[in-house]
């Protein structure tokens, strides 16, 4: 049982704290709200909760602009609330992972105030300050991820500071050893409080080109893409030296028992896997976003799974993600029917899986009228904002969904059409499917820790096997809406679960029949199912 770490067997659930549960009527979710919903997460069957940032922040980027790494923003509660939350999570067997945002602080962080105060300040070098270009203007052509130049001029000291995101989010200088030491202390502060690990924000950004060379143009840039895509981020991110920084972070985490380090990384697979580090000295899990970025077809998905499996370094543990607070929701990307297939895919793949809150009930993006827009990216570049994927969790069918007694910070979906309570009562709901998939994963080592073998695609059907010492499962997923038949690899098979939640027991002889938008998990070999805990 202990051959694998908890985070290898486990499934992670991402909570966007502003939108999970409000406990005091201010319309914004908080830590006490999360605490009250812990039993929901236990019933769902996940193993760990990752909280997006909860630290003191002016909220220019909703908590990804941190003014104090070692506190809790009053909007979310207090350190005591945090201690209560983690205590009660642990008492239920749930792990708690925090968001660590080391690439930048808020402009309101005292470190930045010092750094900005003069060129001679000891913390000047904790941030990235450069002289104007020879003819004036920004030091180079780098672009902010939210549009516009990645440099802002500071009149008083006559230099520009770098910000990969908002100008309110100045980038820290990870080449400075004092800054590195201060950030290690931040990690220890939370590890000492019992957190089970970190999801590290934009970890591939931490080190920039030492010479600050211009980024080259992106030949694939086209209309409709955000401005950041105009250039290839060759010099502003993904520098080899970042692996040294990550090795140090990993050493801090390894100073504690059983903690996990996850890195947020948007890079092609061959670069992504470099973040396992030499000799696996990097992050335990470089977040794998391939399912978010790929076209939704059996062939494309099958190919990317095989490519990813092949690219993993020896001992590197895989992971898969279907959605997060920066991306369109899966139900919007593929539609309600295929979202069930996507759930089965995610929860039967090999490796650690991350579920984004709300996806377990099939929540789709909620259109947010312009005057209610919150995301700063939406204001800079309309149409690219992330508010629609961050709307409050609809717990019941009341207008504010049981999320708040006040005015929600973002509008909710039509809660009469989709909410947790209704799905709790419906044995065929998306929520029921997630519970069944998570229970199946827990019960079958073949799914939790077994091997993966692609079976290729037949038309719209993707199939693969998962195998443990004592059993072999076949997962077959119909990415199309028409019924299909495929040949079964074995002679006899027993259905364990269908996305339609109406199929179990011995399968008839002959080809496997799948309905449109149906996925199934079968046990191959056909022995009667042994009772399992
Ligand atoms: C990460 C976060 C995103 C944030 C950005 C800047 O990509 O996931 O929400 O805006 O970093 O911190
Ligand atoms: Ca609140």
Short mmCIF file of C-alpha atoms and ligand atoms in Angstrom, two decimals:
data_model
loop_
_atom_site.label_atom_id
_atom_site.label_comp_id
_atom_site.label_asym_id
_atom_site.label_seq_id
_atom_site.Cartn_x
_atom_site.Cartn_y
_atom_site.Cartn_z
CA UNK A 1 0.00 0.00 0.00
CA UNK A 2 2.79 2.41 0.83
CA UNK A 3 4.76 1.71 -2.33
CA UNK A 4 3.53 5.08 -3.55
CA UNK A 5 3.34 8.48 -1.87
CA UNK A 6 -0.08 9.94 -1.04
CA UNK A 7 0.29 12.47 -3.82
CA UNK A 8 0.94 9.72 -6.35
CA UNK A 9 -2.19 7.75 -5.47
CA UNK A 10 -4.19 10.86 -4.75
CA UNK A 11 -6.56 13.15 -6.60
CA UNK A 12 -6.23 16.89 -6.03
CA UNK A 13 -9.20 19.27 -5.97
CA UNK A 14 -8.56 22.92 -6.75
CA UNK A 15 -10.57 25.42 -4.75
CA UNK A 16 -10.69 29.01 -5.96
CA UNK A 17 -11.36 30.43 -2.51
CA UNK A 18 -13.27 33.53 -3.63
CA UNK A 19 -15.88 31.33 -5.26
CA UNK A 20 -16.32 28.22 -3.14
CA UNK A 21 -18.37 29.22 -0.10
CA UNK A 22 -18.98 32.56 1.56
CA UNK A 23 -19.56 32.38 5.31
CA UNK A 24 -20.13 36.04 6.26
CA UNK A 25 -22.36 37.48 3.56
CA UNK A 26 -19.82 39.74 1.89
CA UNK A 27 -20.28 37.88 -1.39
CA UNK A 28 -16.75 36.48 -1.42
CA UNK A 29 -15.80 32.95 -0.46
CA UNK A 30 -13.52 32.47 2.54
CA UNK A 31 -11.62 29.91 4.61
CA UNK A 32 -14.50 29.32 7.01
CA UNK A 33 -16.63 28.57 3.96
CA UNK A 34 -14.13 26.00 2.73
CA UNK A 35 -14.06 24.43 6.19
CA UNK A 36 -17.84 24.04 6.16
CA UNK A 37 -17.64 22.19 2.84
CA UNK A 38 -14.93 19.72 3.80
CA UNK A 39 -17.42 16.89 4.20
CA UNK A 40 -18.62 17.47 0.65
CA UNK A 41 -15.04 16.92 -0.54
CA UNK A 42 -14.69 13.78 1.54
CA UNK A 43 -17.91 12.39 0.05
CA UNK A 44 -16.70 13.32 -3.41
CA UNK A 45 -13.66 11.17 -2.75
CA UNK A 46 -10.72 13.48 -3.44
CA UNK A 47 -7.51 13.27 -1.41
CA UNK A 48 -6.14 16.81 -1.34
CA UNK A 49 -7.31 20.38 -1.63
CA UNK A 50 -5.22 23.01 -3.38
CA UNK A 51 -6.24 26.53 -2.39
CA UNK A 52 -5.51 29.36 -4.81
CA UNK A 53 -3.84 32.27 -2.94
CA UNK A 54 -5.29 33.32 0.43
CA UNK A 55 -2.56 35.79 1.43
CA UNK A 56 -2.87 39.54 2.12
CA UNK A 57 -3.25 41.20 -1.26
CA UNK A 58 -4.64 44.33 -2.92
CA UNK A 59 -6.36 41.79 -5.23
CA UNK A 60 -5.20 43.46 -8.44
CA UNK A 61 -4.87 39.87 -9.76
CA UNK A 62 -7.15 38.30 -7.14
CA UNK A 63 -4.50 37.16 -4.74
CA UNK A 64 -1.73 36.43 -7.23
CA UNK A 65 -0.36 39.82 -6.16
CA UNK A 66 0.86 39.15 -2.63
CA UNK A 67 1.67 41.86 -0.10
CA UNK A 68 2.62 39.48 2.74
CA UNK A 69 3.60 35.86 2.15
CA UNK A 70 3.06 34.87 5.77
CA UNK A 71 -0.48 35.94 6.51
CA UNK A 72 -4.11 35.54 5.49
CA UNK A 73 -6.07 38.30 3.77
CA UNK A 74 -8.94 39.52 5.99
CA UNK A 75 -11.30 38.83 3.08
CA UNK A 76 -10.51 35.13 3.53
CA UNK A 77 -10.21 35.14 7.33
CA UNK A 78 -7.34 34.88 9.78
CA UNK A 79 -4.39 32.63 10.49
CA UNK A 80 -6.53 31.03 13.19
CA UNK A 81 -9.16 30.23 10.53
CA UNK A 82 -6.41 28.71 8.46
CA UNK A 83 -5.16 26.57 11.35
CA UNK A 84 -8.70 25.39 12.03
CA UNK A 85 -9.19 24.56 8.36
CA UNK A 86 -6.01 22.55 8.05
CA UNK A 87 -6.67 20.79 11.36
CA UNK A 88 -10.12 19.72 10.27
CA UNK A 89 -8.94 18.77 6.79
CA UNK A 90 -6.25 16.55 8.26
CA UNK A 91 -8.72 15.04 10.72
CA UNK A 92 -10.73 13.91 7.69
CA UNK A 93 -7.71 12.52 5.89
CA UNK A 94 -7.55 15.40 3.43
CA UNK A 95 -4.23 17.02 2.52
CA UNK A 96 -3.94 20.77 2.03
CA UNK A 97 -1.78 22.36 -0.66
CA UNK A 98 -1.15 26.10 -0.84
CA UNK A 99 -0.40 28.30 -3.82
CA UNK A 100 3.14 29.68 -3.67
CA UNK A 101 3.65 32.73 -5.89
CA UNK A 102 7.40 33.36 -6.01
CA UNK A 103 7.80 35.05 -9.40
CA UNK A 104 6.39 38.39 -8.28
CA UNK A 105 4.94 40.19 -5.31
CA UNK A 106 2.35 42.92 -5.16
CA UNK A 107 3.66 46.45 -5.58
CA UNK A 108 2.26 46.84 -2.04
CA UNK A 109 4.74 44.34 -0.58
CA UNK A 110 7.13 46.12 1.86
CA UNK A 111 10.05 44.54 -0.04
CA UNK A 112 9.05 46.44 -3.16
CA UNK A 113 8.59 49.70 -1.25
CA UNK A 114 12.18 49.32 -0.03
CA UNK A 115 13.50 48.25 -3.38
CA UNK A 116 11.87 51.18 -5.09
CA UNK A 117 12.98 53.72 -2.48
CA UNK A 118 16.48 54.18 -3.95
CA UNK A 119 19.09 52.56 -6.15
CA UNK A 120 21.25 52.15 -3.04
CA UNK A 121 18.66 50.28 -1.00
CA UNK A 122 19.84 46.80 0.06
CA UNK A 123 16.66 45.30 -1.44
CA UNK A 124 17.08 47.13 -4.76
CA UNK A 125 18.42 43.92 -6.29
CA UNK A 126 15.51 41.80 -4.96
CA UNK A 127 13.52 43.02 -7.97
CA UNK A 128 14.51 43.47 -11.61
CA UNK A 129 15.59 47.04 -12.31
CA UNK A 130 17.12 48.14 -15.60
CA UNK A 131 18.17 51.39 -17.18
CA UNK A 132 16.12 52.70 -20.10
CA UNK A 133 17.21 51.59 -23.57
CA UNK A 134 20.03 53.72 -25.03
CA UNK A 135 17.61 55.87 -27.01
CA UNK A 136 15.10 55.93 -24.12
CA UNK A 137 12.08 53.70 -23.58
CA UNK A 138 11.84 50.21 -22.04
CA UNK A 139 15.03 48.11 -21.74
CA UNK A 140 13.77 45.49 -24.21
CA UNK A 141 10.70 44.32 -26.13
CA UNK A 142 9.27 41.93 -23.53
CA UNK A 143 5.48 41.91 -23.25
CA UNK A 144 3.32 41.48 -20.17
CA UNK A 145 1.14 38.36 -20.10
CA UNK A 146 -1.81 40.69 -19.63
CA UNK A 147 -0.84 42.95 -22.56
CA UNK A 148 1.40 45.99 -22.94
CA UNK A 149 5.09 46.33 -22.10
CA UNK A 150 6.52 44.16 -19.32
CA UNK A 151 8.41 47.22 -18.02
CA UNK A 152 7.21 50.18 -15.98
CA UNK A 153 9.27 53.33 -15.47
CA UNK A 154 9.93 54.59 -11.96
CA UNK A 155 10.36 58.36 -12.22
CA UNK A 156 12.01 58.79 -8.85
CA UNK A 157 14.90 56.38 -9.40
CA UNK A 158 15.08 56.70 -13.20
CA UNK A 159 14.91 52.97 -13.94
CA UNK A 160 12.36 50.49 -15.23
CA UNK A 161 11.16 47.46 -13.24
CA UNK A 162 10.10 44.22 -14.91
CA UNK A 163 6.67 42.64 -14.53
CA UNK A 164 5.69 39.54 -16.46
CA UNK A 165 2.08 40.26 -15.44
CA UNK A 166 0.44 43.49 -14.19
CA UNK A 167 2.52 46.54 -13.36
CA UNK A 168 1.15 45.99 -9.83
CA UNK A 169 3.03 42.65 -9.85
CA UNK A 170 6.77 43.44 -9.98
CA UNK A 171 8.96 40.39 -10.72
CA UNK A 172 11.39 39.25 -8.06
CA UNK A 173 15.05 38.68 -8.90
CA UNK A 174 15.75 35.00 -8.26
CA UNK A 175 19.43 35.49 -9.06
CA UNK A 176 19.74 37.27 -5.70
CA UNK A 177 20.76 34.83 -2.90
CA UNK A 178 19.16 36.88 -0.10
CA UNK A 179 15.85 36.83 -1.91
CA UNK A 180 16.15 33.06 -2.31
CA UNK A 181 16.81 32.65 1.40
CA UNK A 182 13.83 34.84 2.30
CA UNK A 183 11.57 32.77 0.08
CA UNK A 184 12.82 29.52 1.60
CA UNK A 185 11.77 30.97 4.96
CA UNK A 186 8.32 31.65 3.54
CA UNK A 187 8.00 28.02 2.50
CA UNK A 188 9.11 26.84 5.94
CA UNK A 189 6.59 29.15 7.61
CA UNK A 190 3.74 27.23 5.94
CA UNK A 191 5.37 23.80 6.07
CA UNK A 192 5.81 24.26 9.82
CA UNK A 193 2.07 25.04 9.99
CA UNK A 194 1.39 21.67 8.44
CA UNK A 195 0.71 22.35 4.78
CA UNK A 196 1.22 19.28 2.64
CA UNK A 197 2.86 21.03 -0.26
CA UNK A 198 2.77 23.86 -2.75
CA UNK A 199 1.54 24.54 -6.22
CA UNK A 200 4.16 26.98 -7.47
CA UNK A 201 2.84 29.76 -9.66
CA UNK A 202 4.51 30.29 -13.10
CA UNK A 203 7.60 28.42 -11.95
CA UNK A 204 9.17 28.44 -15.44
CA UNK A 205 9.30 32.24 -15.30
CA UNK A 206 11.56 32.59 -12.27
CA UNK A 207 14.85 33.13 -14.13
CA UNK A 208 15.18 35.52 -17.08
CA UNK A 209 17.96 35.83 -19.64
CA UNK A 210 21.02 37.31 -17.91
CA UNK A 211 21.52 39.69 -20.85
CA UNK A 212 17.84 40.65 -21.21
CA UNK A 213 17.87 40.07 -24.96
CA UNK A 214 14.81 40.90 -27.04
CA UNK A 215 12.32 38.09 -27.62
CA UNK A 216 11.93 37.06 -31.29
CA UNK A 217 8.62 37.43 -33.13
CA UNK A 218 6.23 34.46 -33.14
CA UNK A 219 5.65 33.43 -36.75
CA UNK A 220 2.38 31.71 -35.76
CA UNK A 221 0.91 34.88 -34.23
CA UNK A 222 -2.48 35.71 -35.67
CA UNK A 223 -5.60 37.76 -35.07
CA UNK A 224 -7.61 36.94 -31.98
CA UNK A 225 -4.57 35.90 -29.97
CA UNK A 226 -3.56 37.92 -26.90
CA UNK A 227 -0.68 40.36 -27.34
CA UNK A 228 1.72 38.17 -25.33
CA UNK A 229 1.62 35.67 -28.22
CA UNK A 230 3.17 38.23 -30.57
CA UNK A 231 6.65 37.18 -29.37
CA UNK A 232 8.19 33.82 -28.52
CA UNK A 233 9.11 33.84 -24.83
CA UNK A 234 12.62 32.62 -25.55
CA UNK A 235 14.53 34.92 -23.23
CA UNK A 236 11.94 35.93 -20.65
CA UNK A 237 11.23 32.41 -19.33
CA UNK A 238 12.32 28.74 -19.30
CA UNK A 239 16.02 29.40 -18.75
CA UNK A 240 18.17 26.42 -17.78
CA UNK A 241 19.28 28.07 -14.53
CA UNK A 242 15.72 27.91 -13.23
CA UNK A 243 16.33 24.25 -12.44
CA UNK A 244 18.91 25.28 -9.81
CA UNK A 245 16.32 27.48 -8.13
CA UNK A 246 13.80 24.67 -8.19
CA UNK A 247 16.32 22.22 -6.75
CA UNK A 248 16.65 24.55 -3.75
CA UNK A 249 12.89 24.75 -3.32
CA UNK A 250 12.67 21.00 -3.52
CA UNK A 251 15.34 20.67 -0.84
CA UNK A 252 13.26 22.86 1.48
CA UNK A 253 10.19 20.69 0.88
CA UNK A 254 12.23 17.51 1.31
CA UNK A 255 13.28 18.74 4.75
CA UNK A 256 9.76 17.75 5.80
CA UNK A 257 8.06 14.39 5.57
CA UNK A 258 5.67 13.55 2.80
CA UNK A 259 5.18 16.94 1.15
CA UNK A 260 4.67 17.64 -2.54
CA UNK A 261 5.97 20.30 -4.90
CA UNK A 262 3.93 21.02 -8.03
CA UNK A 263 4.93 23.49 -10.71
CA UNK A 264 2.64 25.49 -12.96
CA UNK A 265 4.29 25.21 -16.38
CA UNK A 266 2.88 25.96 -19.82
CA UNK A 267 5.49 24.48 -22.17
CA UNK A 268 5.59 21.82 -24.88
CA UNK A 269 6.02 18.28 -23.52
CA UNK A 270 9.74 17.96 -24.23
CA UNK A 271 10.48 21.12 -22.21
CA UNK A 272 7.84 20.38 -19.58
CA UNK A 273 9.46 17.12 -18.51
CA UNK A 274 12.79 18.94 -17.94
CA UNK A 275 11.17 20.30 -14.78
CA UNK A 276 11.35 16.90 -13.08
CA UNK A 277 14.97 18.05 -12.87
CA UNK A 278 18.25 16.19 -13.20
CA UNK A 279 17.93 12.99 -11.17
CA UNK A 280 14.35 14.02 -10.27
CA UNK A 281 15.66 16.98 -8.24
CA UNK A 282 12.96 19.30 -9.60
CA UNK A 283 9.26 19.48 -8.87
CA UNK A 284 7.46 16.21 -8.11
CA UNK A 285 4.80 17.17 -10.62
CA UNK A 286 5.21 19.63 -13.47
CA UNK A 287 1.53 20.35 -14.15
CA UNK A 288 0.61 18.70 -17.43
CA UNK A 289 -1.92 20.89 -19.27
CA UNK A 290 -1.92 18.92 -22.54
CA UNK A 291 -5.59 17.93 -22.16
CA UNK A 292 -6.51 21.60 -21.92
CA UNK A 293 -4.53 22.63 -24.96
CA UNK A 294 -5.22 19.76 -27.39
CA UNK A 295 -8.14 19.50 -29.82
CA UNK A 296 -10.83 17.21 -28.44
CA UNK A 297 -10.59 14.14 -30.67
CA UNK A 298 -9.80 10.51 -29.91
CA UNK A 299 -6.82 10.58 -32.23
CA UNK A 300 -5.26 13.80 -30.90
CA UNK A 301 -5.78 12.84 -27.27
CA UNK A 302 -4.53 9.29 -27.81
CA UNK A 303 -1.41 10.57 -29.46
CA UNK A 304 -0.64 13.11 -26.78
CA UNK A 305 -1.06 10.56 -23.99
CA UNK A 306 1.42 8.25 -25.73
CA UNK A 307 3.85 11.13 -26.35
CA UNK A 308 3.67 12.26 -22.76
CA UNK A 309 4.12 8.74 -21.38
CA UNK A 310 7.16 8.30 -23.63
CA UNK A 311 8.66 11.67 -22.66
CA UNK A 312 8.59 11.04 -18.89
CA UNK A 313 12.04 10.59 -17.34
CA UNK A 314 12.72 7.33 -15.48
CA UNK A 315 10.86 7.54 -12.16
CA UNK A 316 8.99 10.69 -13.17
CA UNK A 317 5.38 10.43 -12.00
CA UNK A 318 2.75 11.60 -14.51
CA UNK A 319 -0.11 13.99 -13.84
CA UNK A 320 -3.12 15.32 -15.72
CA UNK A 321 -5.26 18.43 -15.48
CA UNK A 322 -8.56 19.19 -17.24
CA UNK A 323 -9.19 22.74 -16.07
CA UNK A 324 -8.15 25.54 -13.77
CA UNK A 325 -8.94 29.17 -12.91
CA UNK A 326 -7.10 30.46 -16.01
CA UNK A 327 -8.84 28.36 -18.66
CA UNK A 328 -12.25 27.89 -20.22
CA UNK A 329 -14.11 25.17 -18.34
CA UNK A 330 -14.16 21.68 -19.81
CA UNK A 331 -17.98 21.67 -20.08
CA UNK A 332 -17.70 24.75 -22.26
CA UNK A 333 -14.82 23.45 -24.32
CA UNK A 334 -16.38 20.08 -25.20
CA UNK A 335 -20.06 20.32 -24.21
CA UNK A 336 -22.03 18.60 -21.45
CA UNK A 337 -22.13 15.12 -22.99
CA UNK A 338 -18.41 14.95 -23.75
CA UNK A 339 -17.60 16.45 -20.34
CA UNK A 340 -18.65 13.08 -18.90
CA UNK A 341 -16.27 11.30 -21.24
CA UNK A 342 -13.57 13.80 -20.26
CA UNK A 343 -14.19 13.05 -16.58
CA UNK A 344 -13.75 9.33 -17.21
CA UNK A 345 -10.61 9.98 -19.22
CA UNK A 346 -9.08 12.18 -16.52
CA UNK A 347 -9.91 9.83 -13.68
CA UNK A 348 -8.67 6.68 -15.40
CA UNK A 349 -5.34 8.02 -16.67
CA UNK A 350 -2.06 7.08 -15.02
CA UNK A 351 -0.75 9.59 -12.52
CA UNK A 352 -1.91 12.33 -10.18
CA UNK A 353 -5.06 14.12 -11.28
CA UNK A 354 -6.36 17.57 -10.54
CA UNK A 355 -10.06 18.46 -10.63
CA UNK A 356 -11.12 22.11 -10.82
CA UNK A 357 -13.99 22.97 -8.45
CA UNK A 358 -17.35 22.92 -10.22
CA UNK A 359 -16.19 20.62 -13.00
CA UNK A 360 -17.50 17.69 -10.93
CA UNK A 361 -21.03 18.99 -11.49
CA UNK A 362 -20.44 19.96 -15.11
CA UNK A 363 -20.45 23.69 -14.43
CA UNK A 364 -19.84 25.63 -17.65
CA UNK A 365 -18.38 29.09 -18.14
CA UNK A 366 -20.84 31.76 -17.04
CA UNK A 367 -21.00 34.81 -19.31
CA UNK A 368 -20.06 37.87 -17.28
CA UNK A 369 -21.49 41.18 -18.53
CA UNK A 370 -18.84 43.77 -19.22
CA UNK A 371 -19.88 46.02 -16.34
CA UNK A 372 -19.42 43.13 -13.88
CA UNK A 373 -16.01 42.09 -15.22
CA UNK A 374 -13.39 41.63 -12.50
CA UNK A 375 -10.31 40.11 -14.15
CA UNK A 376 -7.76 42.83 -15.01
CA UNK A 377 -6.84 40.91 -18.16
CA UNK A 378 -10.42 41.41 -19.39
CA UNK A 379 -10.06 45.15 -18.94
CA UNK A 380 -6.72 45.19 -20.81
CA UNK A 381 -7.70 42.76 -23.54
CA UNK A 382 -11.46 42.21 -23.74
CA UNK A 383 -12.45 38.61 -24.50
CA UNK A 384 -9.40 37.09 -22.82
CA UNK A 385 -10.60 37.49 -19.23
CA UNK A 386 -10.96 34.50 -16.92
CA UNK A 387 -14.04 35.52 -14.91
CA UNK A 388 -16.42 33.08 -16.66
CA UNK A 389 -14.47 30.10 -15.27
CA UNK A 390 -14.31 31.56 -11.75
CA UNK A 391 -17.98 31.97 -10.88
CA UNK A 392 -19.34 30.89 -7.48
CA UNK A 393 -20.15 27.27 -6.76
CA UNK A 394 -23.92 26.66 -7.03
CA UNK A 395 -24.74 24.55 -3.97
CA UNK A 396 -28.52 24.77 -4.33
CA UNK A 397 -31.17 26.22 -6.63
CA UNK A 398 -31.61 29.57 -4.87
CA UNK A 399 -30.58 32.66 -6.86
CA UNK A 400 -27.22 32.92 -5.07
CA UNK A 401 -26.89 29.16 -5.00
CA UNK A 402 -26.31 28.83 -1.26
CA UNK A 403 -22.93 30.37 -1.97
CA UNK A 404 -23.65 33.63 -0.18
CA UNK A 405 -26.42 35.44 1.64
CA UNK A 406 -25.13 38.66 0.10
CA UNK A 407 -24.30 39.87 -3.37
CA UNK A 408 -21.89 37.45 -5.08
CA UNK A 409 -18.65 38.99 -6.39
CA UNK A 410 -19.31 37.34 -9.78
CA UNK A 411 -22.68 36.23 -11.15
CA UNK A 412 -23.73 32.60 -10.81
CA UNK A 413 -24.97 30.21 -13.48
CA UNK A 414 -28.71 29.47 -13.71
CA UNK A 415 -28.77 27.63 -10.39
CA UNK A 416 -32.20 26.13 -11.07
CA UNK A 417 -30.67 24.26 -14.01
CA UNK A 418 -27.47 23.13 -12.33
CA UNK A 419 -26.56 22.84 -8.66
CA UNK A 420 -25.00 20.44 -6.19
CA UNK A 421 -28.15 19.62 -4.22
CA UNK A 422 -30.06 18.51 -7.32
CA UNK A 423 -27.16 16.33 -8.40
CA UNK A 424 -26.87 14.80 -4.94
CA UNK A 425 -30.43 13.58 -5.43
CA UNK A 426 -29.89 12.27 -8.96
CA UNK A 427 -28.14 8.88 -9.19
CA UNK A 428 -27.13 9.54 -12.82
CA UNK A 429 -25.77 13.05 -12.32
CA UNK A 430 -22.31 14.31 -13.24
CA UNK A 431 -21.59 14.46 -9.51
CA UNK A 432 -22.63 10.82 -9.14
CA UNK A 433 -20.32 9.96 -12.03
CA UNK A 434 -17.40 11.69 -10.34
CA UNK A 435 -18.07 9.92 -7.07
CA UNK A 436 -18.27 6.59 -8.88
CA UNK A 437 -15.05 7.24 -10.81
CA UNK A 438 -13.18 8.32 -7.69
CA UNK A 439 -14.46 5.30 -5.76
CA UNK A 440 -13.44 3.01 -8.62
CA UNK A 441 -9.96 4.53 -8.68
CA UNK A 442 -9.62 4.02 -4.96
CA UNK A 443 -10.79 0.42 -5.17
CA UNK A 444 -8.62 -0.64 -8.11
CA UNK A 445 -4.82 -0.40 -7.86
CA UNK A 446 -4.77 -0.89 -11.64
CA UNK A 447 -6.27 2.61 -11.90
CA UNK A 448 -4.52 4.25 -8.96
CA UNK A 449 -0.98 3.02 -9.59
CA UNK A 450 -1.10 0.51 -12.42
CA UNK A 451 0.63 0.64 -15.77
CA UNK A 452 -0.74 2.30 -18.89
CA UNK A 453 -0.87 0.78 -22.33
CA UNK A 454 -2.43 2.57 -25.29
CA UNK A 455 -4.73 0.48 -27.49
CA UNK A 456 -4.93 3.09 -30.22
CA UNK A 457 -8.01 4.64 -31.72
CA UNK A 458 -10.80 3.20 -33.83
CA UNK A 459 -12.72 6.05 -35.39
CA UNK A 460 -13.93 8.20 -32.51
CA UNK A 461 -13.04 5.63 -29.87
CA UNK A 462 -9.91 5.88 -27.76
CA UNK A 463 -8.98 2.79 -25.75
CA UNK A 464 -6.25 2.00 -23.28
CA UNK A 465 -5.45 -0.61 -20.68
CA UNK A 466 -4.56 -0.13 -17.05
CA UNK A 467 -2.91 -3.08 -15.40
CA UNK A 468 -1.91 -4.11 -11.90
CA UNK A 469 -0.52 -7.41 -10.63
CA UNK A 470 -3.89 -9.02 -10.33
CA UNK A 471 -6.15 -7.38 -12.85
CA UNK A 472 -6.38 -5.73 -16.21
CA UNK A 473 -8.86 -2.99 -17.03
CA UNK A 474 -9.83 -1.57 -20.39
CA UNK A 475 -11.04 2.00 -20.74
CA UNK A 476 -12.89 2.77 -23.97
CA UNK A 477 -14.11 6.30 -24.66
CA UNK A 478 -16.38 7.40 -27.48
CA UNK A 479 -15.45 10.95 -28.44
CA UNK A 480 -18.28 11.03 -30.97
CA UNK A 481 -22.05 11.29 -30.57
CA UNK A 482 -22.91 8.21 -32.65
CA UNK A 483 -23.00 4.61 -31.42
CA UNK A 484 -19.99 2.47 -32.38
CA UNK A 485 -18.69 -1.05 -32.09
CA UNK A 486 -15.09 -1.98 -31.52
CA UNK A 487 -13.35 -5.33 -31.18
CA UNK A 488 -12.57 -6.33 -27.60
CA UNK A 489 -8.98 -7.38 -26.94
CA UNK A 490 -10.00 -10.21 -24.59
CA UNK A 491 -12.62 -12.92 -24.86
CA UNK A 492 -14.70 -11.92 -21.87
CA UNK A 493 -15.22 -8.65 -20.11
CA UNK A 494 -17.18 -7.25 -17.25
CA UNK A 495 -18.38 -3.64 -17.18
CA UNK A 496 -17.37 -1.81 -14.01
CA UNK A 497 -18.67 1.63 -14.95
CA UNK A 498 -20.22 3.58 -17.80
CA UNK A 499 -20.39 7.36 -18.08
CA UNK A 500 -24.16 6.77 -18.40
CA UNK A 501 -24.13 5.07 -14.96
CA UNK A 502 -26.42 2.29 -16.17
CA UNK A 503 -24.06 -0.50 -17.16
CA UNK A 504 -22.35 -3.10 -15.04
CA UNK A 505 -21.76 -6.83 -15.02
CA UNK A 506 -20.76 -9.29 -17.76
CA UNK A 507 -20.68 -7.89 -21.28
CA UNK A 508 -22.31 -9.91 -24.05
CA UNK A 509 -19.94 -11.84 -26.33
CA UNK A 510 -18.84 -10.12 -29.53
CA UNK A 511 -17.72 -6.57 -30.16
CA UNK A 512 -17.94 -3.87 -27.53
CA UNK A 513 -20.86 -1.55 -28.18
CA UNK A 514 -20.64 2.04 -27.07
CA UNK A 515 -23.44 4.55 -27.28
CA UNK A 516 -22.77 8.09 -28.43
CA UNK A 517 -20.74 10.05 -25.86
CA UNK A 518 -20.25 6.94 -23.79
CA UNK A 519 -17.14 5.80 -21.99
CA UNK A 520 -16.77 2.51 -20.14
CA UNK A 521 -14.33 0.87 -17.79
CA UNK A 522 -14.21 -2.89 -18.26
CA UNK A 523 -12.42 -5.61 -16.39
CA UNK A 524 -10.83 -7.98 -18.86
CA UNK A 525 -10.67 -11.70 -18.24
CA UNK A 526 -14.17 -12.02 -16.95
CA UNK A 527 -13.63 -13.53 -13.50
CA UNK A 528 -16.39 -12.54 -11.11
CA UNK A 529 -15.57 -9.28 -9.41
CA UNK A 530 -13.85 -9.85 -6.09
CA UNK A 531 -15.05 -7.78 -3.21
CA UNK A 532 -12.62 -4.97 -2.52
CA UNK A 533 -12.37 -2.43 0.18
C1 LIG B 1 -0.59 32.09 -12.89
C2 LIG B 1 -1.94 32.08 -12.23
C3 LIG B 1 -2.77 33.18 -12.80
C4 LIG B 1 -2.09 34.49 -12.50
C5 LIG B 1 -0.65 34.49 -13.00
C6 LIG B 1 0.13 35.59 -12.38
O1 LIG B 1 -0.67 31.79 -14.24
O2 LIG B 1 -2.53 30.82 -12.37
O3 LIG B 1 -4.08 33.17 -12.31
O4 LIG B 1 -2.79 35.55 -13.09
O5 LIG B 1 0.03 33.31 -12.66
O6 LIG B 1 0.39 35.31 -11.03
CA1 LIG B 2 -16.81 36.05 2.84
#
